[in-house]
Coordinates of C-alpha atoms and ligand atoms in Angstrom, one line a residue:
M14 CA 3.6 -64.6 74.9
W15 CA 6.3 -63.4 72.6
S16 CA 9.3 -65.3 71.3
V17 CA 12.2 -63.2 70.3
V18 CA 14.4 -64.4 67.4
S19 CA 17.8 -62.9 67.2
E20 CA 20.5 -64.0 64.8
T21 CA 21.9 -66.5 67.3
E22 CA 19.2 -67.4 69.8
V23 CA 15.5 -67.7 70.5
T24 CA 14.4 -66.7 74.0
T25 CA 11.0 -67.8 75.3
A26 CA 9.6 -66.3 78.5
P27 CA 10.0 -68.6 81.5
R28 CA 6.8 -69.9 83.1
P29 CA 5.7 -67.7 86.0
L30 CA 6.5 -69.0 89.5
L31 CA 3.3 -69.4 91.5
L32 CA 2.5 -69.5 95.2
P33 CA 1.5 -72.9 96.7
D34 CA -2.2 -72.0 96.4
G35 CA -1.8 -71.3 92.7
R36 CA -1.9 -67.5 92.9
P37 CA 0.8 -65.4 91.1
A38 CA 3.9 -64.9 93.1
A39 CA 3.1 -61.1 93.3
G40 CA 0.3 -62.0 95.7
A41 CA 2.9 -62.5 98.4
W42 CA 4.0 -58.8 98.1
S43 CA 2.1 -55.6 98.7
L44 CA 3.3 -53.8 95.5
D45 CA 0.8 -51.4 94.0
P46 CA -1.0 -53.5 91.3
A47 CA -1.7 -50.2 89.4
M48 CA 2.0 -49.9 88.7
K49 CA 4.5 -52.2 86.9
H50 CA 7.6 -52.8 89.1
L51 CA 10.7 -53.4 87.0
N52 CA 13.2 -52.0 89.4
H53 CA 13.8 -54.4 92.2
G54 CA 17.5 -53.6 92.1
S55 CA 17.3 -50.1 93.6
F56 CA 15.3 -50.5 96.8
G57 CA 14.1 -54.1 96.8
A58 CA 10.5 -55.1 97.7
V59 CA 9.5 -56.8 101.0
P60 CA 7.1 -59.8 101.0
L61 CA 4.1 -59.6 103.3
V62 CA 5.5 -62.4 105.6
A63 CA 8.6 -60.3 106.3
Q64 CA 6.5 -57.2 106.8
E65 CA 4.2 -59.1 109.2
R66 CA 7.2 -60.5 111.1
Q67 CA 8.7 -57.0 111.5
N68 CA 5.3 -55.6 112.6
A69 CA 5.0 -58.3 115.2
L70 CA 8.5 -57.6 116.4
R71 CA 7.7 -53.9 116.6
A72 CA 4.6 -54.7 118.6
E73 CA 6.6 -56.8 121.0
M74 CA 9.1 -53.9 121.4
D75 CA 6.4 -51.4 122.0
R76 CA 4.6 -53.6 124.5
S77 CA 7.6 -53.8 126.8
P78 CA 10.6 -51.6 125.8
V79 CA 12.4 -52.2 129.0
V80 CA 12.4 -56.0 128.4
W81 CA 13.1 -55.6 124.7
F82 CA 16.2 -53.5 124.6
P83 CA 18.4 -55.2 127.2
A84 CA 17.8 -58.5 125.5
L85 CA 18.3 -57.1 122.0
P86 CA 22.1 -57.7 121.5
Q87 CA 21.6 -61.4 122.1
R88 CA 18.8 -61.5 119.6
V89 CA 20.9 -59.6 117.0
A90 CA 23.8 -62.0 117.6
A91 CA 21.6 -65.0 117.0
T92 CA 20.2 -63.4 113.8
R93 CA 23.7 -62.5 112.6
A94 CA 24.7 -66.2 112.9
E95 CA 21.6 -67.2 110.8
L96 CA 22.4 -64.6 108.2
A97 CA 26.1 -65.7 108.1
G98 CA 24.9 -69.2 107.3
F99 CA 22.9 -67.9 104.4
L100 CA 25.9 -66.0 103.0
G101 CA 28.3 -68.9 103.7
V102 CA 30.6 -67.0 106.0
A103 CA 31.6 -67.5 109.6
P104 CA 29.4 -65.8 112.2
D105 CA 32.4 -64.0 113.7
E106 CA 33.1 -62.4 110.3
L107 CA 29.7 -60.8 109.9
A108 CA 28.4 -57.6 111.4
L109 CA 25.0 -56.1 110.8
V110 CA 24.8 -52.6 109.5
P111 CA 21.8 -50.5 108.2
N112 CA 22.9 -50.5 104.6
A113 CA 25.8 -50.9 102.2
S114 CA 26.7 -47.2 102.5
A115 CA 27.0 -47.6 106.3
G116 CA 29.2 -50.6 105.8
A117 CA 31.6 -48.7 103.4
S118 CA 31.5 -45.7 105.8
T119 CA 32.5 -48.0 108.7
V120 CA 35.5 -49.2 106.7
Y121 CA 36.5 -45.7 105.7
A122 CA 36.2 -44.5 109.3
G123 CA 38.2 -47.4 110.7
L124 CA 41.2 -47.6 108.4
P125 CA 44.3 -45.8 109.8
R126 CA 45.7 -42.8 108.0
R127 CA 48.0 -43.9 105.2
R128 CA 51.0 -41.8 104.0
G129 CA 50.4 -41.1 100.3
G130 CA 46.9 -42.3 100.7
E131 CA 46.1 -43.4 97.2
I132 CA 42.7 -45.1 96.9
L133 CA 42.0 -47.1 93.7
V134 CA 38.3 -47.2 92.6
T135 CA 36.7 -48.0 89.2
D136 CA 34.6 -46.0 86.9
H137 CA 31.7 -48.5 87.6
G138 CA 31.7 -47.7 91.3
Y139 CA 28.5 -46.7 93.1
G140 CA 28.6 -42.9 93.2
A141 CA 28.0 -42.5 97.0
V142 CA 30.6 -45.1 97.9
T143 CA 33.1 -43.5 95.5
M144 CA 32.4 -40.1 97.1
G145 CA 33.1 -41.7 100.5
A146 CA 36.5 -42.8 99.1
E147 CA 37.2 -39.3 97.8
R148 CA 36.4 -37.9 101.2
L149 CA 38.7 -40.4 102.9
A150 CA 41.5 -39.6 100.4
R151 CA 41.1 -35.9 101.3
R152 CA 41.3 -36.7 105.0
W153 CA 44.4 -38.7 104.3
G154 CA 45.8 -35.9 102.2
G155 CA 45.9 -38.4 99.3
T156 CA 44.2 -39.0 96.0
V157 CA 41.8 -41.3 94.2
R158 CA 42.9 -43.1 91.1
T159 CA 40.2 -44.5 88.8
A160 CA 40.6 -47.7 86.8
R161 CA 38.6 -47.5 83.6
V162 CA 36.9 -50.8 82.8
P163 CA 35.3 -51.0 79.4
L164 CA 31.5 -51.8 79.6
D165 CA 31.9 -55.1 77.7
A166 CA 35.2 -56.1 79.3
D167 CA 35.5 -59.9 79.9
E168 CA 37.0 -61.2 83.0
E169 CA 40.6 -61.0 81.9
Q170 CA 40.2 -57.5 80.4
A171 CA 38.4 -56.2 83.6
Y172 CA 41.1 -57.8 85.8
Q173 CA 43.9 -56.2 83.8
A174 CA 42.1 -52.8 83.8
V175 CA 42.0 -52.8 87.6
V176 CA 45.3 -54.5 88.4
G177 CA 47.0 -52.4 85.8
E178 CA 46.3 -49.3 88.0
M179 CA 47.7 -50.9 91.2
S180 CA 51.1 -49.8 92.2
A181 CA 53.3 -49.4 95.3
A182 CA 51.4 -46.2 95.9
T183 CA 48.0 -48.0 96.3
D184 CA 46.8 -47.9 99.9
L185 CA 43.2 -49.2 99.5
V186 CA 41.2 -50.7 96.7
V187 CA 37.5 -50.3 96.4
V188 CA 35.8 -52.5 93.8
D189 CA 32.2 -53.6 93.1
H190 CA 31.2 -57.2 93.1
I191 CA 28.1 -56.3 91.0
T192 CA 28.0 -52.8 89.6
S193 CA 25.0 -50.5 90.0
S194 CA 24.9 -48.4 86.8
T195 CA 26.2 -51.1 84.5
A196 CA 24.7 -54.3 86.0
R197 CA 27.8 -56.4 85.6
R198 CA 30.2 -58.3 87.7
L199 CA 33.8 -57.5 88.2
P200 CA 36.4 -60.3 88.8
V201 CA 36.7 -59.7 92.5
A202 CA 38.2 -63.1 93.3
R203 CA 41.2 -62.4 91.1
I204 CA 41.5 -58.8 92.1
G205 CA 41.4 -59.9 95.7
A206 CA 44.1 -62.4 95.2
E207 CA 46.4 -59.7 93.7
A208 CA 45.5 -57.1 96.3
H209 CA 46.3 -59.7 99.0
R210 CA 49.7 -60.5 97.3
R211 CA 50.5 -56.8 97.4
A212 CA 49.2 -56.5 101.0
V213 CA 46.8 -53.8 99.9
P214 CA 43.5 -53.7 101.8
L215 CA 40.4 -54.4 99.6
L216 CA 36.8 -53.3 100.2
V217 CA 34.4 -55.2 97.9
D218 CA 31.0 -53.4 97.4
G219 CA 28.7 -56.4 97.2
A220 CA 25.5 -54.4 97.7
H221 CA 23.7 -56.4 95.0
A222 CA 25.3 -59.8 95.7
P223 CA 23.2 -61.4 98.5
G224 CA 20.4 -63.3 96.9
L225 CA 21.7 -62.9 93.4
I226 CA 24.9 -64.9 93.9
D227 CA 24.9 -68.2 96.0
A228 CA 27.6 -68.1 98.7
P229 CA 28.9 -64.8 97.3
L230 CA 32.2 -64.7 99.3
E231 CA 33.3 -68.2 98.3
G232 CA 36.8 -68.0 96.8
I233 CA 37.1 -64.3 97.5
T234 CA 40.0 -63.0 99.5
C235 CA 39.2 -59.5 100.8
D236 CA 39.5 -57.6 104.0
F237 CA 36.0 -56.0 103.8
W238 CA 32.8 -56.8 101.9
V239 CA 29.5 -55.2 102.2
G240 CA 26.2 -56.6 101.0
N241 CA 22.5 -55.5 101.2
L242 CA 19.8 -57.9 102.4
H243 CA 17.1 -55.3 101.5
K244 CA 17.7 -55.7 97.8
W245 CA 17.6 -59.2 96.2
C246 CA 17.0 -61.0 99.6
C247 CA 13.8 -59.0 100.1
A248 CA 14.5 -58.2 103.7
P249 CA 13.1 -55.1 105.4
R250 CA 14.9 -51.9 104.5
G251 CA 17.9 -51.0 106.7
T252 CA 19.3 -54.5 106.7
A253 CA 22.8 -55.1 105.4
T254 CA 25.9 -57.1 106.2
L255 CA 29.6 -56.1 106.7
V256 CA 32.0 -59.0 106.4
A257 CA 35.5 -58.4 107.7
R258 CA 38.4 -60.8 107.7
G259 CA 42.0 -60.7 108.9
P260 CA 43.6 -58.4 111.4
L261 CA 42.1 -55.1 110.0
R262 CA 38.7 -56.1 111.2
E263 CA 39.6 -55.2 114.8
L264 CA 39.9 -51.6 113.6
L265 CA 36.2 -51.5 112.7
H266 CA 33.7 -49.9 115.0
P267 CA 30.0 -49.2 114.4
L268 CA 29.4 -45.6 113.2
I269 CA 27.4 -45.2 116.5
D270 CA 29.7 -45.7 119.5
S271 CA 27.8 -47.6 122.1
W272 CA 28.1 -50.0 125.0
G273 CA 29.6 -52.7 122.9
A274 CA 32.7 -50.6 122.2
D275 CA 35.0 -52.8 124.2
D276 CA 33.7 -56.0 122.7
P277 CA 35.6 -57.7 119.9
Y278 CA 34.4 -57.5 116.3
P279 CA 31.6 -58.2 115.4
E280 CA 29.8 -58.3 118.8
R281 CA 30.4 -54.6 119.2
F282 CA 28.0 -54.0 116.3
D283 CA 25.2 -55.9 118.1
Q284 CA 24.3 -52.8 120.1
Q285 CA 24.1 -49.3 118.7
G286 CA 22.3 -47.2 121.2
T287 CA 18.5 -47.2 121.1
V288 CA 17.8 -48.3 117.5
D289 CA 14.9 -50.1 115.8
A290 CA 16.7 -53.4 115.0
T291 CA 13.5 -55.2 113.9
G292 CA 14.6 -55.1 110.3
Y293 CA 17.6 -57.3 111.2
L294 CA 15.5 -59.7 113.2
A295 CA 12.8 -60.0 110.4
A296 CA 15.4 -60.6 107.7
P297 CA 15.4 -64.4 108.1
A298 CA 11.6 -64.4 107.5
A299 CA 12.2 -63.1 104.0
L300 CA 15.0 -65.5 103.2
G301 CA 13.1 -68.5 104.6
F302 CA 9.9 -67.6 102.7
I303 CA 11.7 -67.6 99.4
E304 CA 13.6 -70.8 100.2
R305 CA 10.5 -72.7 101.4
T306 CA 8.3 -71.5 98.6
W307 CA 10.5 -71.9 95.5
G308 CA 14.1 -72.4 96.6
W309 CA 16.8 -69.8 96.0
Q310 CA 18.3 -71.7 93.1
T311 CA 15.0 -71.9 91.2
V312 CA 14.4 -68.2 91.9
R313 CA 17.8 -67.2 90.6
R314 CA 17.3 -69.2 87.4
Y315 CA 13.8 -67.7 86.9
M316 CA 15.1 -64.2 87.5
D317 CA 17.9 -64.7 85.0
E318 CA 15.7 -66.2 82.3
L319 CA 13.1 -63.5 82.8
A320 CA 15.7 -60.7 82.7
D321 CA 17.1 -62.1 79.4
Y322 CA 13.6 -62.2 77.9
G323 CA 12.9 -58.7 79.2
A324 CA 16.1 -57.3 77.7
Q325 CA 15.5 -59.0 74.4
I326 CA 12.0 -57.7 73.9
T327 CA 12.6 -54.2 75.2
G328 CA 15.9 -54.1 73.3
A329 CA 14.2 -55.2 70.1
A330 CA 11.6 -52.5 70.6
F331 CA 14.2 -49.8 71.0
A332 CA 16.3 -51.2 68.1
E333 CA 13.2 -50.6 65.9
L334 CA 13.3 -46.9 66.8
T335 CA 17.1 -46.5 66.2
D336 CA 20.1 -48.6 65.5
A337 CA 21.9 -47.0 68.3
A338 CA 19.7 -48.6 71.0
G339 CA 19.2 -52.2 72.1
P340 CA 20.5 -54.9 74.5
V341 CA 24.1 -54.4 75.7
D342 CA 26.9 -56.9 76.2
V343 CA 28.3 -56.2 79.7
G344 CA 31.0 -58.7 79.6
M345 CA 30.2 -60.4 82.9
P346 CA 26.4 -60.4 83.3
V347 CA 24.6 -61.0 86.6
P348 CA 21.4 -63.0 87.1
G349 CA 18.4 -60.8 87.5
M350 CA 19.6 -57.5 85.9
R351 CA 20.1 -56.5 82.3
L352 CA 21.2 -53.3 80.5
V353 CA 19.6 -51.9 77.4
R354 CA 21.0 -48.9 75.5
L355 CA 18.5 -46.0 75.3
P356 CA 18.1 -43.8 72.2
E357 CA 20.6 -40.9 72.1
G358 CA 19.8 -38.0 74.3
L359 CA 18.1 -39.9 77.1
A360 CA 19.6 -40.2 80.6
A361 CA 23.1 -39.0 79.5
N362 CA 24.0 -38.3 83.2
R363 CA 22.7 -39.3 86.6
V364 CA 20.5 -36.3 87.1
E365 CA 18.8 -36.8 83.7
A366 CA 18.5 -40.6 84.4
D367 CA 16.8 -40.0 87.8
A368 CA 14.5 -37.4 86.2
L369 CA 13.5 -39.9 83.5
R370 CA 12.8 -42.5 86.1
D371 CA 10.5 -40.1 87.9
R372 CA 8.7 -39.1 84.6
V373 CA 8.2 -42.7 83.6
A374 CA 6.7 -43.6 87.0
R375 CA 4.5 -40.5 86.9
E376 CA 3.3 -40.6 83.3
L377 CA 3.6 -44.2 82.3
G378 CA 3.0 -46.0 85.6
V379 CA 6.2 -48.1 85.5
E380 CA 8.9 -48.2 88.1
V381 CA 12.2 -48.8 86.3
A382 CA 15.8 -47.7 86.6
F383 CA 17.7 -45.6 84.2
T384 CA 21.4 -45.2 84.5
S385 CA 24.2 -43.5 82.7
F386 CA 27.7 -44.6 82.0
G387 CA 30.3 -42.9 79.9
G388 CA 27.8 -40.2 78.7
A389 CA 25.3 -42.8 77.4
G390 CA 21.9 -43.6 78.9
Y391 CA 20.7 -47.1 79.8
L392 CA 17.6 -48.9 80.9
R393 CA 18.5 -51.2 83.8
L394 CA 15.9 -53.9 84.0
S395 CA 15.5 -56.0 87.1
A396 CA 13.6 -59.3 87.3
H397 CA 12.4 -60.8 90.6
V398 CA 10.1 -63.7 91.4
Y399 CA 7.0 -61.4 91.4
N400 CA 7.7 -60.2 87.9
T401 CA 6.3 -62.0 84.8
A402 CA 6.9 -61.7 81.1
A403 CA 3.8 -59.5 80.8
D404 CA 5.7 -56.7 82.7
Y405 CA 8.4 -56.4 80.1
E406 CA 5.9 -56.9 77.2
H407 CA 4.0 -53.9 78.6
F408 CA 7.2 -51.9 78.8
A409 CA 8.1 -52.8 75.2
E410 CA 4.7 -52.0 73.8
A411 CA 3.6 -49.0 75.9
C412 CA 6.8 -47.3 77.2
V413 CA 9.4 -47.7 74.5
P414 CA 7.4 -45.7 71.9
A415 CA 6.9 -42.9 74.5
L416 CA 10.6 -42.9 75.3
G417 CA 11.4 -42.7 71.6
E418 CA 9.1 -39.7 71.3
W419 CA 10.7 -38.0 74.3
A420 CA 14.2 -38.6 72.8
R421 CA 13.0 -36.9 69.5
E422 CA 11.6 -34.0 71.4
R423 CA 15.0 -33.1 72.9
Ligands
PLP23 C1 26.8 -51.1 94.1 C2 26.1 -50.4 95.2 N1 26.7 -50.0 96.3 C3 26.1 -49.3 97.3 C4 24.7 -49.1 97.2 C5 24.1 -48.3 98.4 O1 23.2 -49.1 99.0 P1 22.4 -48.5 100.3 O2 21.6 -47.3 99.7 O3 21.5 -49.6 100.8 O4 23.4 -48.0 101.2 C6 24.0 -49.5 96.1 C7 22.6 -49.2 96.0 O5 22.0 -49.3 95.0 C8 24.7 -50.2 95.1 O6 24.1 -50.5 94.0

């Protein structure tokens, strides 16, 4: 196993976490062993126990649909309470939605039209959520203002960059808890306190926060927060949370109007026509599996140490090719994800980044995320419990030289 020596620190790879029977943690997932999986952040990965739980629930649904569906709202409500406990919020604050995009769309659909209609976002915002804000601004006859946060901004700089763009004209603030393309935190607690002081509604996009941050809403004042359970919590896909606090939450309705329409928030979200809600019901199986097997704290520490190691060895391999590439200081890092600057010419925009992701999967057998920010391309590394140091060593040895060649060919 490698040890990376930089000017200031030595990073050694953390010892892999094992299953109780001594097998590697990856044995609890069904990921293709012929591929390397270094991109947990995009779409997550569901452990077998949660897949089995969802399959059993589906079988139950299909055995007796007429028994299943009328009883479903009560089961969803019970699951909601369990998931609220995991996130450290009150059950009456949390609604279940299919994904973070649906949560943001719900907020955009529920907010009343504002005169002026200026929506403040940041240049780190998730593209689809920012596009939703732009569409809302068009509906309001308003505009979107973008706060520019330097990639390496520390807490104070990031706070000033966002708050410096708030004004009497601001009608809604949308800010990421953990950013997607730049894998960093934004100071949402301080931004929330200031938005609250100005009585401006705040939507926090916490898509990546559940699982990565313990009790993610602790100390945060916000009207709306969305978080995916199908990313770091490893729940089945289509499983996300919308947390809403304060009087505005009564304006929120599920995107699918259904029989719960006259119920208060969040009960009205427990029934959304005839949908397959087995993902929600199986989500606690994923959370419980990780807690019982290793404990979330241990897993977070492992992910963080492994991501550090991965960024250092891949960064060092890139830096050997060109001075312009290597690990990146993102100011407020997150456990489990790291950013590494790519050689010039790779992944300069989102379309190129996605094409590079597809080529690396196809030709090099590695699933990894590439992102772009400010015209530069980045490798966004993820580390989850099923990853080991060997995954990143493989990337550094086999993929970095290929990427260097592809950059030179351009
Ligand atoms: C910050 C952020 N917001 C929103 C989303 C959208 O999540 P989903 O596709 O589950 O709606 C993502 C997905 O990666 C994200 O990273």
